Coordinates of C-alpha atoms and ligand atoms in Angstrom, one line a residue:
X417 CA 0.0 0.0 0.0
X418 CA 1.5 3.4 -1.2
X419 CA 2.0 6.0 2.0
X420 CA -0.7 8.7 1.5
X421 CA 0.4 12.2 1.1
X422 CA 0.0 13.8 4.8
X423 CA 0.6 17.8 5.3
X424 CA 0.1 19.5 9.0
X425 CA -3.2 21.5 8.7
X426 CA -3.2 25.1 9.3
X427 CA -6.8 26.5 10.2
X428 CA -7.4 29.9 8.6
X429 CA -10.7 31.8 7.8
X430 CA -11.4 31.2 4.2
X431 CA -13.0 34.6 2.8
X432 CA -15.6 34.4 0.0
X433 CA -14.9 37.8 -1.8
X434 CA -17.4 40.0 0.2
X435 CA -18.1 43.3 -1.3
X436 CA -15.8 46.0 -1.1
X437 CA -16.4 49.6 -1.4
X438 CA -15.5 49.4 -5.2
X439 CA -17.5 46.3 -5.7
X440 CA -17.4 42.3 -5.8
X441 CA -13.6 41.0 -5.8
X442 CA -13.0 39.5 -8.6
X443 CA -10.2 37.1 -9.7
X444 CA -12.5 33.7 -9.5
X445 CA -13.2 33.8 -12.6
X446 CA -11.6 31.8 -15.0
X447 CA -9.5 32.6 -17.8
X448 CA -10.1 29.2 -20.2
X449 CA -9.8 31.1 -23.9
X450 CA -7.7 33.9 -25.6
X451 CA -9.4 34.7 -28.7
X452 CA -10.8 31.0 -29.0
X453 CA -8.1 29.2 -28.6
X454 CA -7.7 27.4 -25.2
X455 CA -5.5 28.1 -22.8
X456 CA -5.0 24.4 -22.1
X457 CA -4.2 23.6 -25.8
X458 CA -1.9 26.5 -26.2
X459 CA 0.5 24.8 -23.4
X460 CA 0.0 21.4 -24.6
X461 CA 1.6 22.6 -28.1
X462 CA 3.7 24.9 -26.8
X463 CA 4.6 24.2 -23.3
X464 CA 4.6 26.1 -20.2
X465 CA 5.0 29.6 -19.7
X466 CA 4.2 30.8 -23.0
X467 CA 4.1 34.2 -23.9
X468 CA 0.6 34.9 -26.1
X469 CA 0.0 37.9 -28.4
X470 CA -3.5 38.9 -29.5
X471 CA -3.0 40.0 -32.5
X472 CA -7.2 41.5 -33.2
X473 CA -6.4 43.3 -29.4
X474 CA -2.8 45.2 -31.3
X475 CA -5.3 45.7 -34.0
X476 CA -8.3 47.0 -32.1
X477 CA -6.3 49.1 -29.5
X478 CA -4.0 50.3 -32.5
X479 CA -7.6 51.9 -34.1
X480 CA -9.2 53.1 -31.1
X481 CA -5.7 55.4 -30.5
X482 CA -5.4 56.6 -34.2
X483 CA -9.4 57.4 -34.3
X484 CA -9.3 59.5 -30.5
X485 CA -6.5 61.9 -32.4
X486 CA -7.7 62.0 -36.1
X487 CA -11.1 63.0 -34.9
X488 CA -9.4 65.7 -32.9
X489 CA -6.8 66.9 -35.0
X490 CA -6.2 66.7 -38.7
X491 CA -3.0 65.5 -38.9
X492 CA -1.2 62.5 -37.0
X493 CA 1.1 59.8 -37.6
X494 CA 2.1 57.0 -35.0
X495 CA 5.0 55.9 -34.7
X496 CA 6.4 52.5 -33.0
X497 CA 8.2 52.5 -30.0
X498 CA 10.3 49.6 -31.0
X499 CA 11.4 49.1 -27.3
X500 CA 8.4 48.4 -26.0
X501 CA 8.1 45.4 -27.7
X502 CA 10.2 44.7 -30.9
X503 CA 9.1 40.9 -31.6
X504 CA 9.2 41.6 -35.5
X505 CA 5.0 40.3 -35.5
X506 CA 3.9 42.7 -33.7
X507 CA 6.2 45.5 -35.0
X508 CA 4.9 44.9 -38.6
X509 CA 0.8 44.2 -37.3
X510 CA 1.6 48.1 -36.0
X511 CA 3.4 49.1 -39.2
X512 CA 0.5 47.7 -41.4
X513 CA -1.8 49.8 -39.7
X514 CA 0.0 52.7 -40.8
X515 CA 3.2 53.2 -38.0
X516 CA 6.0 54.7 -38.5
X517 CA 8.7 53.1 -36.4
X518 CA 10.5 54.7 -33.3
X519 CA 13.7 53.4 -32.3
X520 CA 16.6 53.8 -29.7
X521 CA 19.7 52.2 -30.6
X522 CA 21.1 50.8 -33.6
X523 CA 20.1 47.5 -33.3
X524 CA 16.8 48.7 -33.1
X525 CA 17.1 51.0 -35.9
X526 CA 18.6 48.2 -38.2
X527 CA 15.7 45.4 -37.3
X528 CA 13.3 48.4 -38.3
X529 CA 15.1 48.6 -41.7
X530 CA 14.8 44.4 -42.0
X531 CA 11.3 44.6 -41.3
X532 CA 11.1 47.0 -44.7
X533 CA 10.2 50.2 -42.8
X534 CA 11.8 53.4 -45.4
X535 CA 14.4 55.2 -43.6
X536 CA 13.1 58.1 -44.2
X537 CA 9.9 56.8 -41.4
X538 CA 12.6 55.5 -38.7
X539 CA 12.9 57.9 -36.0
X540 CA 15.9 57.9 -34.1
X541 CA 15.5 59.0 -30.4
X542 CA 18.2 58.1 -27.5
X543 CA 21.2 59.9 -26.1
X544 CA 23.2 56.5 -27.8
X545 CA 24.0 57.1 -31.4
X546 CA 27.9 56.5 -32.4
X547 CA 29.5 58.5 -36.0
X548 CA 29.0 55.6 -37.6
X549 CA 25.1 55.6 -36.7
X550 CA 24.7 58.6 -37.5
X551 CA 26.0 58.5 -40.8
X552 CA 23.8 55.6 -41.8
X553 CA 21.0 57.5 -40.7
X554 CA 21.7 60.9 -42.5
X555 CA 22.1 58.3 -45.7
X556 CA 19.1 57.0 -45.3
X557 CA 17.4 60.4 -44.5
X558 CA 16.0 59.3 -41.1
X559 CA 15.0 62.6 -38.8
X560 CA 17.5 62.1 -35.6
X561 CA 16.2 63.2 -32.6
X562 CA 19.6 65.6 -31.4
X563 CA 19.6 64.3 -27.5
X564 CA 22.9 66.9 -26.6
X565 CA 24.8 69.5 -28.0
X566 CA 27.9 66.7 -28.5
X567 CA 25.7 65.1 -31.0
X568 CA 24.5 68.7 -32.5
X569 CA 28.4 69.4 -32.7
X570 CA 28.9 65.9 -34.6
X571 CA 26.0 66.0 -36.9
X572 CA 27.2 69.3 -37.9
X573 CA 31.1 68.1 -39.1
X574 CA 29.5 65.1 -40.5
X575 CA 27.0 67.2 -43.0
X576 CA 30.3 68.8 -44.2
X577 CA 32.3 65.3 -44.3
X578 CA 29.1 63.8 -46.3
X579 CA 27.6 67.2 -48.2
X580 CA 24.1 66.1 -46.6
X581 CA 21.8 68.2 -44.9
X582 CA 20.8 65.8 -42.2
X583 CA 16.9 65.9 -41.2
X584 CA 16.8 66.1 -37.2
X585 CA 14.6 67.5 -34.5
X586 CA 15.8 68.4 -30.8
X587 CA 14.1 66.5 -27.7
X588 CA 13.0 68.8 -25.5
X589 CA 12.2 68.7 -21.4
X590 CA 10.3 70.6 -20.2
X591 CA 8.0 71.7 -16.3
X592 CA 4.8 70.0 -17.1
X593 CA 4.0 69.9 -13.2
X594 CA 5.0 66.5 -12.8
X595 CA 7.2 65.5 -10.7
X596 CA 9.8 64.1 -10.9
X597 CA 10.5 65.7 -14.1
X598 CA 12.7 64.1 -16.7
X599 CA 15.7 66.5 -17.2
X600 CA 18.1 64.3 -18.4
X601 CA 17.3 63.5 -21.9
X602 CA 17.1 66.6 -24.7
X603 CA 17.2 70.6 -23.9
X604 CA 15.5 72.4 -21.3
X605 CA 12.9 74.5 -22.2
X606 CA 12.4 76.8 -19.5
X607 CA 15.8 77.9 -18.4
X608 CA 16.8 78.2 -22.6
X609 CA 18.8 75.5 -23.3
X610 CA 16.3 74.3 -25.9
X611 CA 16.3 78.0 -27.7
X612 CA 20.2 77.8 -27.4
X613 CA 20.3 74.0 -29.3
X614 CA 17.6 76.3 -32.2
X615 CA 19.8 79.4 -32.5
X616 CA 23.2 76.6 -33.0
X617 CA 21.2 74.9 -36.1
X618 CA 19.7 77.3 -37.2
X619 CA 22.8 79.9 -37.3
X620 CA 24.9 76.4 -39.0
X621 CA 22.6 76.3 -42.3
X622 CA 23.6 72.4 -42.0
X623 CA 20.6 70.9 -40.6
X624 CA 17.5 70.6 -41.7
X625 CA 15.3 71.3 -37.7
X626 CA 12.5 69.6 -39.3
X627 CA 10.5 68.7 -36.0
X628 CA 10.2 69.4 -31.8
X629 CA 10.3 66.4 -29.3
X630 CA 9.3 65.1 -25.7
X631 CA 8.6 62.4 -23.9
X632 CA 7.8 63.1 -20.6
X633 CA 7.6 60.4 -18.7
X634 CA 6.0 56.9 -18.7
X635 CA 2.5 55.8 -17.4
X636 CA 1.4 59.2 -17.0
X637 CA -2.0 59.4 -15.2
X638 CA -2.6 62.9 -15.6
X639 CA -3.4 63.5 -19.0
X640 CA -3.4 67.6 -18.8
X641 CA 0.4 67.2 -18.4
X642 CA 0.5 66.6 -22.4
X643 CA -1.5 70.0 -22.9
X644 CA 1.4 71.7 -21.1
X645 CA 3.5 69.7 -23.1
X646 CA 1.9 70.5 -26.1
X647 CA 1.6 74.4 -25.8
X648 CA 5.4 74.9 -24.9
X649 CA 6.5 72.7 -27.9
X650 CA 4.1 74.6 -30.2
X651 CA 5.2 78.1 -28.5
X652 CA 8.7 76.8 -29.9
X653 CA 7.7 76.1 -33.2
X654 CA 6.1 79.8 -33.7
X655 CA 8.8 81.3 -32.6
X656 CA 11.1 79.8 -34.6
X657 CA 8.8 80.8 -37.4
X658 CA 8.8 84.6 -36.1
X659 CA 12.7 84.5 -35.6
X660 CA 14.0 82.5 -38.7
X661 CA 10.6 82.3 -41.2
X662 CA 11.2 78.4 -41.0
X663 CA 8.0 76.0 -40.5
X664 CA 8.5 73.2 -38.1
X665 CA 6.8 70.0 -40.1
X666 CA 6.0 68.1 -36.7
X667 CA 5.5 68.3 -33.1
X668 CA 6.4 64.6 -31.8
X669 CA 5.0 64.4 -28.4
X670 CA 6.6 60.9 -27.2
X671 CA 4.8 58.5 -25.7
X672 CA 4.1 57.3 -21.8
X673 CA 0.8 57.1 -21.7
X674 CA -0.5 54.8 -19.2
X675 CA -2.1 51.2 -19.5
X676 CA -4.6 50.0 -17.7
X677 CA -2.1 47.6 -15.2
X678 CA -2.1 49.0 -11.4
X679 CA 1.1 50.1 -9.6
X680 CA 1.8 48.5 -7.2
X681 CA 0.5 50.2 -3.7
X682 CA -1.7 52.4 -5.8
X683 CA -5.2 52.4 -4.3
X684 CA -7.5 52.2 -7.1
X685 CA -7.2 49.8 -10.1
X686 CA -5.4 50.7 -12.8
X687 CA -8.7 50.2 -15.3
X688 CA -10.3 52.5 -13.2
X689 CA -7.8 56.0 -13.3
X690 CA -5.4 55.7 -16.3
X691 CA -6.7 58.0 -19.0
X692 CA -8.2 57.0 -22.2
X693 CA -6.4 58.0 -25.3
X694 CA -9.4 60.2 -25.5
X695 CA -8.6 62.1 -22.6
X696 CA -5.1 62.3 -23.8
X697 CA -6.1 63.4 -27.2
X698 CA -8.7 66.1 -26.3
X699 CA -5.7 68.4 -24.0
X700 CA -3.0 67.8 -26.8
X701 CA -5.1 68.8 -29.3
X702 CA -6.9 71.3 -27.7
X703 CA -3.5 72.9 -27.2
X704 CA -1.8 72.6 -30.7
X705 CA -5.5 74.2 -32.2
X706 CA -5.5 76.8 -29.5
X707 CA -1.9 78.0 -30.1
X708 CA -2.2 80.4 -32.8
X709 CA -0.9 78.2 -35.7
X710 CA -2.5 79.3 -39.6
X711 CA -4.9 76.4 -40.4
X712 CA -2.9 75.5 -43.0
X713 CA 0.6 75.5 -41.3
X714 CA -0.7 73.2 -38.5
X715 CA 2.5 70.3 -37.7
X716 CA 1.7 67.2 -38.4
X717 CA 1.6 65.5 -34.7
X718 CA 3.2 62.4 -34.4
X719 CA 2.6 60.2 -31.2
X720 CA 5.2 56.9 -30.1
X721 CA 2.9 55.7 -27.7
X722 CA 4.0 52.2 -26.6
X723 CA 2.3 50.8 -23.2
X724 CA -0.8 52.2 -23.7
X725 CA -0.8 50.0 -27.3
X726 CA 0.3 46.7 -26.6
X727 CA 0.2 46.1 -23.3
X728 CA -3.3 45.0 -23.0
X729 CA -2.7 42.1 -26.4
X730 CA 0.2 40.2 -24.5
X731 CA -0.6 37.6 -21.8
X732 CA 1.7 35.0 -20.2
X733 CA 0.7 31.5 -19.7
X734 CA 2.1 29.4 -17.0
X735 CA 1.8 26.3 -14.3
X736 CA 1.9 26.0 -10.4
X737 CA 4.8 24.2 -9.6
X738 CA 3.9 23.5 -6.2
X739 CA 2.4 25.1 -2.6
X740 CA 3.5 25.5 0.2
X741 CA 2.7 27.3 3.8
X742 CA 5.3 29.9 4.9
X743 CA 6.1 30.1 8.5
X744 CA 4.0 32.3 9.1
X745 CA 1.1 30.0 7.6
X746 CA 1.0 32.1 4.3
X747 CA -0.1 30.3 1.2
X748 CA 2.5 30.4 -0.9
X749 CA 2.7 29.2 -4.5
X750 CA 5.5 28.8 -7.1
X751 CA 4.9 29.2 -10.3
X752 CA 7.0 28.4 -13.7
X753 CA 7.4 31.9 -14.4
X754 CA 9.3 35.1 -12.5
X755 CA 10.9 38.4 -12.7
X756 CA 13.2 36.9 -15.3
X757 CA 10.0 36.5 -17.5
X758 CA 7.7 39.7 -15.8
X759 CA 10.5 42.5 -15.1
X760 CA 7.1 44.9 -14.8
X761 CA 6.1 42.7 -11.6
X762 CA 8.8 44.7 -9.8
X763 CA 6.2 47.7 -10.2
X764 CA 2.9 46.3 -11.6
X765 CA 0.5 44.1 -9.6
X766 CA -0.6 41.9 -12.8
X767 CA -4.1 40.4 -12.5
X768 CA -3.6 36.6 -12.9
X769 CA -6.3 34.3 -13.6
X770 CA -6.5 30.6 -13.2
X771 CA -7.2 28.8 -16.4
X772 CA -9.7 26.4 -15.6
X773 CA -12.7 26.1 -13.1
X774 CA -11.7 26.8 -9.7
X775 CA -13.0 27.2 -5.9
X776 CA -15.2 30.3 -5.1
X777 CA -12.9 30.3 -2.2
X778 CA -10.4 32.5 -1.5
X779 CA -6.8 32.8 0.4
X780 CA -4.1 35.1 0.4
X781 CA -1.4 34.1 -0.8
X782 CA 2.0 35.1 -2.2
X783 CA 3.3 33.8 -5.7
X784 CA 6.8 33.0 -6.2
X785 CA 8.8 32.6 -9.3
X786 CA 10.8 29.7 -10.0
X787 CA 14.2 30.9 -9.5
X788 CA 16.8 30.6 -6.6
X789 CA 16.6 34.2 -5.7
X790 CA 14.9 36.1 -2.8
X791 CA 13.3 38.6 -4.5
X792 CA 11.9 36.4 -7.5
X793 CA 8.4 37.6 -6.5
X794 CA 5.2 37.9 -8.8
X795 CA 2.9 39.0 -6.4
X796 CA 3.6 39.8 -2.7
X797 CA 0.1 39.6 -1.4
X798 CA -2.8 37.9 -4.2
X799 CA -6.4 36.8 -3.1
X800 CA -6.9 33.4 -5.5
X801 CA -8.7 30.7 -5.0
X802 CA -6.1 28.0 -3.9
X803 CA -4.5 26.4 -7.1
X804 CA -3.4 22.9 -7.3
X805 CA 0.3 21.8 -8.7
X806 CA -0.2 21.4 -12.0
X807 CA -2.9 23.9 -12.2
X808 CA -2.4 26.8 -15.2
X809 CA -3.1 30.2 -14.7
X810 CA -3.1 33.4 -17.2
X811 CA -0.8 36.7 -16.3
X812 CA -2.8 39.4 -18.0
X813 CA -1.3 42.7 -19.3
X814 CA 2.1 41.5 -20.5
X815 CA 2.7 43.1 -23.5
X816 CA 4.6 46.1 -23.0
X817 CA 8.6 45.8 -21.7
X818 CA 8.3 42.1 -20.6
X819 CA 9.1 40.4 -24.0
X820 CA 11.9 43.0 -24.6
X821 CA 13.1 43.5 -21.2
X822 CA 13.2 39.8 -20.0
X823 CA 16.6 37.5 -18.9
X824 CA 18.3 34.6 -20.2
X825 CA 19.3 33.9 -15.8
X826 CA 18.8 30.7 -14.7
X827 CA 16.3 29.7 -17.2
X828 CA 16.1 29.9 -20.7
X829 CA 13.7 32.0 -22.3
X830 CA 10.2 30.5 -23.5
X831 CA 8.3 30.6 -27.1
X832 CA 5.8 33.6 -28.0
X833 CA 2.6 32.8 -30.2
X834 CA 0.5 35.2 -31.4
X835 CA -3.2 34.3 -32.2
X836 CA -4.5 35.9 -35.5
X837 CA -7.8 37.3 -36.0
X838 CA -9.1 33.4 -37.8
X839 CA -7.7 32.0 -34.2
X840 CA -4.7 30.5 -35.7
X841 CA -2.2 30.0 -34.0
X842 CA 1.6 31.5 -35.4
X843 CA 4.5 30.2 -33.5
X844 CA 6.4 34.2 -33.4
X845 CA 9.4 33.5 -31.1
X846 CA 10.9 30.1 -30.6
X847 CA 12.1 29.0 -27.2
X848 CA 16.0 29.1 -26.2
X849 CA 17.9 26.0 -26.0
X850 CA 21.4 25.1 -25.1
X851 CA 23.0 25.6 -28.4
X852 CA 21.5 28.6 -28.9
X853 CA 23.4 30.0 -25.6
X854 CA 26.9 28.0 -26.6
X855 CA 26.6 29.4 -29.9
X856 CA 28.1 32.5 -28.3
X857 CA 30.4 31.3 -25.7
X858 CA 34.3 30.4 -26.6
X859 CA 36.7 28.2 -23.8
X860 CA 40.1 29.0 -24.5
X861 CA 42.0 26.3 -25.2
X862 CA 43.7 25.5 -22.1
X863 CA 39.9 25.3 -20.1
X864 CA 38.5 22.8 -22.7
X865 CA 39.5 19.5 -20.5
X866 CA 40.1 18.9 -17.1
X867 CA 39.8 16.0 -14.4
X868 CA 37.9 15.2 -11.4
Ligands
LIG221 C1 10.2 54.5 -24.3 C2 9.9 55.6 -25.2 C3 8.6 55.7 -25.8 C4 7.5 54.8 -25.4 O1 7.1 55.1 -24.1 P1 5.8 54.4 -23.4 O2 5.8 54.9 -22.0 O3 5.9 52.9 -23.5 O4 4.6 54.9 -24.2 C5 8.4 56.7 -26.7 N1 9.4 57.6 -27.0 C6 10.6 57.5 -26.5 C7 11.6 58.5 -26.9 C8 10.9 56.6 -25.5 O5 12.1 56.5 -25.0

């Protein structure tokens, strides 16, 4: 006769989800499907965790954002913030809706160019941009976003060295009453930097100041902060218009705007106080028409919104590995997945679901990741109904920074999927194995044997 399993009981009050102030808990209510395809099959034929992409929520959320701005304002291009999540699907579901892409680095800049995006329709933002980056970007005509005067100084030899007019624009920060605010990258608008970086190009005759950027600051919950934004970019772009007689083609007003995840430690959900892109849209362009521009001399506004777009279309699958009670008599339960897949856990709490039918019951409980490491932590304090080893569950809200931010430690990165609007499933990202890892790695010579 086998030994049956025996675990010391702990007696606890069980809590049903009473009302709350803001409602019934919720949280019991299981996640089965994304877009019709089961949760259960997707881990079956693709094992567990699995990053998922839907592509009809990139789609929907893509629409909703373009039609919020071009009902306001006549003129807008998106562009996308490659960073935010630069799986090459996703990138080119964004750039066949009409995105321009958005991108930080070189790397960045050349998988935009792979995915067939003109350079003329790369924008290249970041304080990181070597000669030889530069140079390929003036080739290609790509407007560079001039982070510091060192790079204003070195676009300016290389126009001689390469008899181009480069195409750039200057980032500019700016007091929008948040705080903190973000001084570090571009010029300073109020103490005159930013008319300082104007007067140098414009005085040169070797660049073409084509546009005005900011981005300031991510998840942004106050949405009046990109009116602020918007009047002191397009009080730039007059002036420079009084001063020189030059028109300013855009006003690119960055991204940051926030998603619907909650902080962590912020008191209301996250569904409940971000913004809609409607909000956003109605103080920007109430700004840019308010400013005083001709009708017909309006910039065109571009937008690299990247959070607020994809967040909501990624979700990660995964398994309970086990439970167990902490000495305290916490439920605790460790899951397949942590911070190396979720680097937003550190500041989201993600709503996870369970994937199939499950207790009305619920427990507090904490959910680990599944690596040797203290803080490997998903969710410090979750009410769930108790999950069983084995048991899968959905992360919900994945899509932005955690496919691009992620780590090879400890564990080797999983496979992404992405559903398409017929609820086929496309394979988008294969898993890492061993050779892919040694691929890289070299022993010297004299470390390739040894004896125990
Ligand atoms: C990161 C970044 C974005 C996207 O920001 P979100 O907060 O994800 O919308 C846009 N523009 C620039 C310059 C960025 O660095």
């Amino acid at each position: 006769m086998t030994k049956l399993r025996y675990e010391r009981p702990v007696i606890k009050a069980l809590n049903t989800g009473v009302t709350n102030k803001f409602g019934a808990q919720q949280g019991f209510i299981p996640h089965t499907h994304i877009d019709g395809v089961a949760v259960k099959d997707l881990i079956a034929e693709h094992g567990s965790p699995l990053f998922v992409i839907s592509e009809k929520t990139l789609r929907d959320t893509y629409r909703k954002a373009k039609s919020a701005f071009s009902t306001r304002y006549p003129n807008v291009q998106f562009a996308w913030s490659y960073k935010t999540n630069y799986m090459n699907a996703v990138c080119n579901v964004f750039h066949q809706e009409g995105s321009w892409g958005e991108v930080v680095s070189r790397f960045e800049y050349e998988k935009a160019l792979r995915n067939g995006v003109p350079g003329d329709k790369i924008i290249f933002n970041g304080p990181d941009k070597t000669t030889d980056d530069h140079r390929v970007a003036i080739a290609n005509g790509s407007p560079i976003h001039i982070d510091h005067l060192d790079e204003l100084y070195s676009l300016i030899e290389l126009s001689d060295e390469m008899d181009k007019r480069p195409r750039v624009a200057i980032r500019i920060n700016m007091d929008t009453g948040i705080q903190p605010m973000w001084d570090r990258f571009g010029f300073n608008y109020e103490n005159g930097q930013a008319w300082d970086a104007i007067n140098k190009i414009m005085h040169s005759k070797k660049l073409d100041l084509i546009g005005l950027h900011c981005h300031i600051g991510t998840y942004m919950l106050a949405a009046q902060a990109y009116g602020v934004a918007a009047s002191k970019m397009a009080d730039l772009a007059l002036n420079i218009k009084k001063k020189f007689g030059h028109s300013i083609h855009y006003l690119d007003l960055g991204g940051g705007f926030a998603s619907k995840n909650t902080l962590k430690g912020a008191y209301l959900s996250g569904s409940d106080v971000a913004p809609t892109f409607a909000d956003y849209a109605e103080h920007i362009s109430t700004a840019l028409l308010n400013a005083g521009f001709e009708p017909d001399e309006l910039p065109l506004l571009i937008l690299e919104t990247g959070r607020a777009m994809v967040d909501d279309a990624g979700y990660l699958l995964g398994s309970v590995l086990a439970n167990k009670r902490l000495s305290d008599g916490r439920r605790a339960t460790i899951l397949d997945f942590g911070v190396n897949l979720m680097f937003t856990s550190f500041w989201y709490e993600h709503t996870i679901s369970p994937a199939q039918e499950c207790s009305q019951y619920a427990e507090d409980a904490v959910l680990y990741g599944p690596l040797c490491m203290n803080i490997d932590v998903i969710r410090e304090n979750v009410k769930l109904p108790p999950l069983n080893k084995g048991d899968q569950v959905v992360v919900h809200r994945v899509g932005a920074y955690n496919m691009t931010q992620w780590m090879q430690f400890i564990a080797l990165r999983p496979r992404i999927v992405m559903v398409d609007l017929d609820s086929k499933v496309h394979l988008v990202r294969d898993s890492e194995d061993l050779d892919y890892m040694m691929h890289l790695e070299r022993v010297p010579e004299h470390l390739k044997s040894f004896e125990l």
